[in-house]
């Protein structure tokens, strides 16, 4: 078992509080990803869980028992770092077996556990190699192997793929997901990359400035963001935001163009920020008029930046549309796809 409970976690460095009361439940076997911009407190939270930072307040439990007083070594948690932290003078087998050796496990058991982990990670033919004889992805696997041999209740990963090139990142993220499916161990994984979070997580925790903004399954966050921050952070290309007002039940833009019915629960005359994802905008014969300013073919789709009532608005389509800069177009929004946010606070308003 390896369920984790965080209650009102606070962390200050001197007078500065950087975690402002974090609550989080991680179920046994769950893959939870903490995501948010650099500096929002992800690593601090992870390191607090591992016992590498002393929290200023709150309670951390594993399977219902407090671990706050426990030394990192006694927490039954294994952490994988971004920089791998391998010992250059030790071969792969010794690097992987090192935590067991420190724990005075007998050599026969170490060899067995290392062989098992190497098998799982595809490192069996490389046990005699030294870190400098390995690729970045292989080094990352050794670092994971060193965590696996400990058979911990919880794995922690802090941006493990940041040092890898783009293609390898995509490959390793699938490998880590498969590894989780095979081992079934609880994972708490930190990244600033929302695509990594979306593709890997059972549950995403979006953080900002030491607060949790929203917790949910990837597509829940994508389809039902709680606020403008989450809406803008999750999804690439990002959601469009347009200033709007409700008139006769319609969402109306600054230039008087009507977009679509306003979400239920808004009142006539109310100003708000309209959020629309690029793939939910259709280029049609009627609808709000705008001017194409940029055409970006990505291959699978074409992205158009359209000036809509003074706001550059990204439209993405799989149609091979022959449009060029300066063309006049009309945009319509798929029914029910407009999300309203409070123009001041960014909180979500009404419902679709
Ligand atoms: P993230 O991992 O999300 O990028 P961190 O958890 O590393 O963010 O940092 C959160 C905040 O805490 C940042 O403002 C950072 O400057 C601050 N911080 C982190 N470590 C220390 C430290 N040892 N002393 C003082 N401030 C720190
Ligand atoms: Mg960090």
Short mmCIF file of C-alpha atoms and ligand atoms in Angstrom, two decimals:
data_model
loop_
_atom_site.label_atom_id
_atom_site.label_comp_id
_atom_site.label_asym_id
_atom_site.label_seq_id
_atom_site.Cartn_x
_atom_site.Cartn_y
_atom_site.Cartn_z
CA UNK A 1 0.00 0.00 0.00
CA UNK A 2 1.12 3.56 -0.52
CA UNK A 3 -1.57 6.20 -0.14
CA UNK A 4 -0.40 9.71 0.71
CA UNK A 5 -2.29 12.42 2.57
CA UNK A 6 -1.08 16.02 2.73
CA UNK A 7 -2.98 18.37 5.03
CA UNK A 8 -2.48 22.14 5.17
CA UNK A 9 1.22 21.89 4.26
CA UNK A 10 3.04 25.15 4.86
CA UNK A 11 6.68 25.93 4.19
CA UNK A 12 8.54 29.15 4.89
CA UNK A 13 12.11 30.10 4.12
CA UNK A 14 12.82 32.72 6.78
CA UNK A 15 9.94 35.19 6.71
CA UNK A 16 8.78 34.13 3.24
CA UNK A 17 6.03 31.52 3.01
CA UNK A 18 6.31 29.59 -0.27
CA UNK A 19 3.65 26.89 0.38
CA UNK A 20 0.42 28.35 1.71
CA UNK A 21 -1.53 25.35 2.97
CA UNK A 22 -1.57 22.50 0.47
CA UNK A 23 -4.17 19.71 0.76
CA UNK A 24 -3.77 16.64 -1.42
CA UNK A 25 -4.82 12.99 -1.35
CA UNK A 26 -2.94 10.44 -3.43
CA UNK A 27 -4.58 7.02 -3.67
CA UNK A 28 -2.55 3.81 -3.51
CA UNK A 29 -1.16 3.11 -6.98
CA UNK A 30 -2.16 6.49 -8.35
CA UNK A 31 0.06 8.50 -10.74
CA UNK A 32 -0.24 12.12 -9.61
CA UNK A 33 1.50 14.97 -11.43
CA UNK A 34 2.22 18.34 -9.81
CA UNK A 35 2.41 20.95 -12.55
CA UNK A 36 2.82 24.71 -12.56
CA UNK A 37 5.17 27.50 -13.59
CA UNK A 38 8.74 27.61 -12.35
CA UNK A 39 8.93 28.80 -8.75
CA UNK A 40 5.37 27.82 -7.77
CA UNK A 41 6.57 25.38 -5.10
CA UNK A 42 6.44 21.97 -6.79
CA UNK A 43 9.93 20.85 -5.78
CA UNK A 44 9.48 22.23 -2.28
CA UNK A 45 6.31 20.17 -1.85
CA UNK A 46 7.95 17.02 -3.23
CA UNK A 47 11.05 17.49 -1.09
CA UNK A 48 8.83 18.04 1.95
CA UNK A 49 7.14 14.72 1.23
CA UNK A 50 10.53 13.03 0.93
CA UNK A 51 11.71 14.60 4.18
CA UNK A 52 14.46 16.63 2.49
CA UNK A 53 12.75 19.84 3.69
CA UNK A 54 11.25 20.42 7.12
CA UNK A 55 7.71 21.76 6.80
CA UNK A 56 6.63 24.80 8.83
CA UNK A 57 3.13 23.42 9.39
CA UNK A 58 0.71 20.69 8.42
CA UNK A 59 0.60 16.93 8.39
CA UNK A 60 1.96 14.30 6.00
CA UNK A 61 0.74 10.71 6.26
CA UNK A 62 1.37 7.51 4.35
CA UNK A 63 -1.37 4.90 4.67
CA UNK A 64 -2.85 6.97 7.47
CA UNK A 65 0.27 7.19 9.67
CA UNK A 66 2.12 10.46 10.14
CA UNK A 67 5.64 10.47 8.70
CA UNK A 68 6.55 14.06 9.57
CA UNK A 69 8.88 12.99 12.38
CA UNK A 70 10.59 10.32 10.24
CA UNK A 71 14.05 10.66 8.69
CA UNK A 72 14.01 10.57 4.85
CA UNK A 73 15.55 7.08 4.88
CA UNK A 74 12.73 5.75 7.04
CA UNK A 75 9.87 7.13 4.96
CA UNK A 76 9.75 4.26 2.46
CA UNK A 77 9.89 6.78 -0.37
CA UNK A 78 12.35 6.80 -3.30
CA UNK A 79 13.12 9.96 -5.25
CA UNK A 80 14.43 10.31 -8.81
CA UNK A 81 16.07 13.65 -9.58
CA UNK A 82 16.42 15.64 -12.79
CA UNK A 83 20.22 15.38 -12.82
CA UNK A 84 20.15 11.57 -12.18
CA UNK A 85 22.80 11.93 -9.41
CA UNK A 86 24.67 8.78 -10.54
CA UNK A 87 28.11 7.95 -9.14
CA UNK A 88 30.55 8.26 -12.08
CA UNK A 89 33.05 5.74 -10.64
CA UNK A 90 30.42 3.00 -10.19
CA UNK A 91 29.05 0.81 -12.94
CA UNK A 92 25.32 0.47 -13.59
CA UNK A 93 24.88 -2.53 -11.28
CA UNK A 94 26.68 -0.79 -8.40
CA UNK A 95 24.78 2.46 -8.96
CA UNK A 96 21.48 0.64 -8.88
CA UNK A 97 22.36 -1.47 -5.87
CA UNK A 98 23.82 1.41 -3.87
CA UNK A 99 20.79 2.20 -1.65
CA UNK A 100 20.52 -1.48 -0.71
CA UNK A 101 24.23 -1.64 0.10
CA UNK A 102 23.81 1.42 2.35
CA UNK A 103 20.91 -0.37 4.05
CA UNK A 104 23.29 -3.34 4.65
CA UNK A 105 21.24 -5.74 2.56
CA UNK A 106 23.21 -8.91 1.74
CA UNK A 107 24.95 -9.09 -1.65
CA UNK A 108 22.91 -12.01 -2.94
CA UNK A 109 19.63 -10.08 -2.44
CA UNK A 110 21.16 -6.95 -3.96
CA UNK A 111 22.22 -8.89 -7.07
CA UNK A 112 18.75 -10.38 -7.42
CA UNK A 113 16.93 -7.04 -7.03
CA UNK A 114 19.33 -5.28 -9.41
CA UNK A 115 18.85 -8.03 -12.00
CA UNK A 116 15.06 -7.73 -11.69
CA UNK A 117 15.10 -3.94 -12.02
CA UNK A 118 17.55 -4.14 -14.95
CA UNK A 119 15.20 -6.56 -16.68
CA UNK A 120 12.21 -4.25 -16.21
CA UNK A 121 14.17 -1.26 -17.51
CA UNK A 122 15.95 -2.97 -20.40
CA UNK A 123 19.34 -2.40 -18.75
CA UNK A 124 20.35 -6.04 -18.37
CA UNK A 125 23.05 -5.91 -21.10
CA UNK A 126 24.56 -2.73 -19.60
CA UNK A 127 25.16 -3.64 -15.96
CA UNK A 128 28.96 -3.41 -16.34
CA UNK A 129 28.97 -0.02 -18.05
CA UNK A 130 29.82 3.25 -16.36
CA UNK A 131 27.52 6.32 -16.52
CA UNK A 132 29.72 8.09 -19.07
CA UNK A 133 29.21 5.14 -21.44
CA UNK A 134 25.42 5.61 -21.37
CA UNK A 135 23.01 7.87 -23.27
CA UNK A 136 20.86 10.38 -21.39
CA UNK A 137 17.84 8.10 -21.53
CA UNK A 138 19.84 5.13 -20.23
CA UNK A 139 21.20 7.20 -17.35
CA UNK A 140 17.67 8.20 -16.49
CA UNK A 141 16.70 4.53 -16.45
CA UNK A 142 19.57 3.72 -14.09
CA UNK A 143 18.33 6.45 -11.75
CA UNK A 144 14.88 4.88 -11.87
CA UNK A 145 16.40 1.45 -11.29
CA UNK A 146 18.06 2.72 -8.15
CA UNK A 147 14.61 3.74 -6.90
CA UNK A 148 12.94 0.49 -7.99
CA UNK A 149 15.37 -1.82 -6.13
CA UNK A 150 14.20 -0.26 -2.87
CA UNK A 151 10.64 -1.37 -3.57
CA UNK A 152 9.28 1.81 -1.95
CA UNK A 153 5.69 2.64 -1.12
CA UNK A 154 5.92 5.85 -3.13
CA UNK A 155 8.11 7.03 -6.03
CA UNK A 156 8.84 10.74 -6.34
CA UNK A 157 10.10 12.21 -9.62
CA UNK A 158 11.30 15.81 -9.91
CA UNK A 159 11.40 16.90 -13.58
CA UNK A 160 13.17 13.66 -14.59
CA UNK A 161 12.99 14.36 -18.33
CA UNK A 162 14.12 17.99 -18.45
CA UNK A 163 17.67 17.15 -19.48
CA UNK A 164 16.63 15.03 -22.45
CA UNK A 165 16.04 16.15 -26.02
CA UNK A 166 12.47 16.41 -27.30
CA UNK A 167 12.27 13.01 -29.04
CA UNK A 168 13.75 11.17 -26.06
CA UNK A 169 11.39 12.97 -23.69
CA UNK A 170 8.41 11.63 -25.62
CA UNK A 171 9.86 8.11 -25.52
CA UNK A 172 10.75 8.23 -21.82
CA UNK A 173 7.39 9.59 -20.81
CA UNK A 174 5.76 6.53 -22.40
CA UNK A 175 8.32 4.29 -20.67
CA UNK A 176 7.63 5.79 -17.26
CA UNK A 177 3.90 5.39 -17.80
CA UNK A 178 4.38 1.74 -18.77
CA UNK A 179 6.65 1.24 -15.79
CA UNK A 180 3.90 2.56 -13.55
CA UNK A 181 1.38 0.25 -15.16
CA UNK A 182 3.69 -2.71 -14.54
CA UNK A 183 4.75 -1.88 -10.98
CA UNK A 184 1.47 -0.33 -9.83
CA UNK A 185 3.34 1.79 -7.30
CA UNK A 186 2.14 5.22 -6.21
CA UNK A 187 3.95 8.00 -8.07
CA UNK A 188 4.11 11.73 -7.39
CA UNK A 189 5.74 13.39 -10.39
CA UNK A 190 6.74 17.05 -10.79
CA UNK A 191 6.97 18.87 -14.11
CA UNK A 192 6.49 22.37 -15.49
CA UNK A 193 5.41 20.82 -18.80
CA UNK A 194 1.64 20.55 -19.08
CA UNK A 195 1.86 18.07 -21.97
CA UNK A 196 3.86 15.72 -19.74
CA UNK A 197 1.24 16.18 -17.03
CA UNK A 198 -1.65 15.57 -19.42
CA UNK A 199 -0.15 12.47 -21.03
CA UNK A 200 1.12 10.74 -17.89
CA UNK A 201 -1.17 11.56 -14.97
CA UNK A 202 -4.17 9.82 -13.48
CA UNK A 203 -4.64 13.04 -11.56
CA UNK A 204 -3.11 16.49 -12.09
CA UNK A 205 -2.50 19.08 -9.39
CA UNK A 206 -2.13 22.56 -10.91
CA UNK A 207 -0.12 24.85 -8.65
CA UNK A 208 0.56 28.58 -8.73
CA UNK A 209 2.40 30.76 -6.22
CA UNK A 210 2.36 28.11 -3.49
CA UNK A 211 -1.37 27.39 -3.83
CA UNK A 212 -3.31 24.56 -5.48
CA UNK A 213 -5.47 26.00 -8.26
CA UNK A 214 -7.27 22.80 -9.24
CA UNK A 215 -7.01 19.02 -8.89
CA UNK A 216 -8.54 16.68 -11.43
CA UNK A 217 -8.17 14.11 -14.19
CA UNK A 218 -6.38 15.49 -17.28
CA UNK A 219 -9.45 15.88 -19.49
CA UNK A 220 -11.52 17.27 -16.59
CA UNK A 221 -9.02 20.10 -16.25
CA UNK A 222 -9.00 20.59 -20.00
CA UNK A 223 -12.79 20.60 -20.41
CA UNK A 224 -13.81 22.12 -17.07
CA UNK A 225 -11.05 24.43 -15.80
CA UNK A 226 -11.94 26.05 -12.47
CA UNK A 227 -10.40 29.37 -13.43
CA UNK A 228 -8.64 31.32 -16.13
CA UNK A 229 -5.18 30.34 -14.90
CA UNK A 230 -5.83 26.60 -15.28
CA UNK A 231 -7.63 27.21 -18.59
CA UNK A 232 -4.62 29.07 -19.97
CA UNK A 233 -1.98 26.75 -18.52
CA UNK A 234 -3.45 23.42 -19.63
CA UNK A 235 -3.59 22.94 -23.39
CA UNK A 236 -1.26 23.75 -26.27
CA UNK A 237 -1.93 25.86 -28.26
CA UNK A 238 -3.46 27.75 -25.37
CA UNK A 239 -7.07 28.81 -24.88
CA UNK A 240 -8.07 32.20 -26.33
CA UNK A 241 -9.39 34.87 -23.98
CA UNK A 242 -11.60 37.66 -25.33
CA UNK A 243 -13.30 40.49 -23.42
CA UNK A 244 -17.07 40.14 -23.84
CA UNK A 245 -20.42 41.33 -22.54
CA UNK A 246 -23.81 39.60 -22.35
CA UNK A 247 -26.47 41.16 -24.59
CA UNK A 248 -29.85 39.45 -25.04
CA UNK A 249 -28.32 36.20 -23.87
CA UNK A 250 -25.50 36.38 -26.43
CA UNK A 251 -21.78 36.76 -25.81
CA UNK A 252 -20.88 39.98 -27.64
CA UNK A 253 -17.35 41.15 -28.41
CA UNK A 254 -15.90 44.64 -28.06
CA UNK A 255 -16.65 45.42 -31.74
CA UNK A 256 -20.32 44.41 -31.36
CA UNK A 257 -19.86 41.05 -33.07
CA UNK A 258 -21.98 38.28 -31.55
CA UNK A 259 -20.10 35.06 -30.82
CA UNK A 260 -22.57 32.49 -29.50
CA UNK A 261 -25.09 32.17 -26.66
CA UNK A 262 -23.54 33.25 -23.37
CA UNK A 263 -23.10 30.50 -20.77
CA UNK A 264 -26.08 29.84 -18.50
CA UNK A 265 -26.04 31.82 -15.27
CA UNK A 266 -24.75 35.12 -16.64
CA UNK A 267 -26.96 38.21 -16.64
CA UNK A 268 -27.63 40.75 -19.37
CA UNK A 269 -25.07 43.56 -19.33
CA UNK A 270 -22.49 41.49 -17.42
CA UNK A 271 -18.92 41.83 -18.69
CA UNK A 272 -16.71 38.75 -18.60
CA UNK A 273 -13.73 37.08 -20.24
CA UNK A 274 -14.75 34.57 -22.90
CA UNK A 275 -12.44 31.52 -23.09
CA UNK A 276 -12.44 29.44 -26.28
CA UNK A 277 -10.04 26.70 -27.30
CA UNK A 278 -8.50 27.05 -30.79
CA UNK A 279 -10.02 23.77 -31.99
CA UNK A 280 -13.54 24.88 -31.01
CA UNK A 281 -13.54 27.85 -33.38
CA UNK A 282 -14.82 27.20 -36.88
CA UNK A 283 -14.09 29.30 -39.94
CA UNK A 284 -17.48 29.67 -41.63
CA UNK A 285 -19.48 31.88 -43.96
CA UNK A 286 -21.20 33.70 -41.13
CA UNK A 287 -20.32 34.66 -37.60
CA UNK A 288 -17.95 37.20 -36.12
CA UNK A 289 -15.82 38.90 -38.76
CA UNK A 290 -12.03 38.99 -38.38
CA UNK A 291 -8.82 39.31 -40.36
CA UNK A 292 -6.17 36.61 -40.78
CA UNK A 293 -2.83 37.98 -39.58
CA UNK A 294 -0.64 34.85 -39.46
CA UNK A 295 -0.86 31.38 -41.07
CA UNK A 296 1.05 28.58 -39.33
CA UNK A 297 0.89 25.11 -40.91
CA UNK A 298 2.02 22.48 -38.39
CA UNK A 299 1.33 19.53 -40.67
CA UNK A 300 -1.46 17.74 -38.85
CA UNK A 301 -3.31 21.02 -38.69
CA UNK A 302 -3.11 24.65 -39.71
CA UNK A 303 -3.18 27.39 -37.11
CA UNK A 304 -4.51 30.80 -38.08
CA UNK A 305 -4.12 33.87 -35.96
CA UNK A 306 -7.16 36.01 -36.61
CA UNK A 307 -7.60 39.54 -35.37
CA UNK A 308 -11.01 39.35 -33.71
CA UNK A 309 -12.29 42.61 -32.23
CA UNK A 310 -8.70 43.66 -31.58
CA UNK A 311 -7.63 40.40 -29.90
CA UNK A 312 -5.24 38.02 -31.71
CA UNK A 313 -7.23 34.78 -31.69
CA UNK A 314 -5.79 31.38 -32.55
CA UNK A 315 -7.92 29.07 -34.66
CA UNK A 316 -6.72 25.55 -35.40
CA UNK A 317 -8.23 23.33 -38.06
CA UNK A 318 -7.45 20.02 -39.73
CA UNK A 319 -8.93 21.30 -42.99
CA UNK A 320 -6.39 22.31 -45.63
CA UNK A 321 -7.81 25.84 -45.88
CA UNK A 322 -6.25 28.11 -48.49
CA UNK A 323 -6.13 31.34 -46.54
CA UNK A 324 -3.45 33.98 -46.50
CA UNK A 325 -2.55 36.96 -44.40
CA UNK A 326 -5.07 39.79 -44.82
CA UNK A 327 -8.03 37.53 -45.74
CA UNK A 328 -11.37 38.37 -44.14
CA UNK A 329 -12.98 35.40 -42.37
CA UNK A 330 -15.98 34.72 -40.20
CA UNK A 331 -15.63 32.73 -37.01
CA UNK A 332 -18.23 30.68 -35.16
CA UNK A 333 -17.87 28.78 -31.92
CA UNK A 334 -19.01 25.19 -31.45
CA UNK A 335 -22.17 25.17 -29.33
CA UNK A 336 -21.50 24.96 -25.59
CA UNK A 337 -17.75 25.48 -25.96
CA UNK A 338 -17.46 29.03 -24.70
CA UNK A 339 -16.32 29.23 -21.08
CA UNK A 340 -16.92 32.42 -19.09
CA UNK A 341 -14.45 33.76 -16.52
CA UNK A 342 -14.79 36.65 -14.11
CA UNK A 343 -12.99 39.58 -15.77
CA UNK A 344 -11.39 40.55 -12.42
CA UNK A 345 -10.72 37.34 -10.49
CA UNK A 346 -10.53 34.82 -13.34
CA UNK A 347 -12.92 32.47 -11.52
CA UNK A 348 -15.18 30.43 -13.75
CA UNK A 349 -18.71 31.78 -14.17
CA UNK A 350 -21.95 30.03 -15.12
CA UNK A 351 -22.09 26.77 -17.02
CA UNK A 352 -22.17 25.81 -20.68
P1 LIG B 1 9.38 24.91 -8.48
O1 LIG B 1 9.95 23.56 -8.20
O2 LIG B 1 7.89 24.91 -8.66
O3 LIG B 1 10.05 25.60 -9.62
P2 LIG B 1 10.48 25.56 -5.88
O4 LIG B 1 9.72 24.65 -4.98
O5 LIG B 1 11.86 25.18 -6.24
O6 LIG B 1 9.62 25.84 -7.20
O7 LIG B 1 10.52 27.02 -5.23
C1 LIG B 1 9.37 27.63 -4.67
C2 LIG B 1 9.78 28.99 -4.10
O8 LIG B 1 10.60 28.80 -2.98
C3 LIG B 1 10.55 29.85 -5.07
O9 LIG B 1 10.13 31.17 -4.92
C4 LIG B 1 11.99 29.67 -4.62
O10 LIG B 1 12.74 30.82 -4.91
C5 LIG B 1 11.83 29.48 -3.13
N1 LIG B 1 12.90 28.64 -2.56
C6 LIG B 1 13.18 27.35 -2.90
N2 LIG B 1 14.21 26.87 -2.17
C7 LIG B 1 14.60 27.87 -1.35
C8 LIG B 1 15.62 28.01 -0.34
N3 LIG B 1 16.43 26.99 -0.03
N4 LIG B 1 15.72 29.20 0.29
C9 LIG B 1 14.87 30.22 -0.01
N5 LIG B 1 13.92 30.16 -0.93
C10 LIG B 1 13.76 29.00 -1.60
MG1 LIG B 2 11.48 22.51 -9.20
#
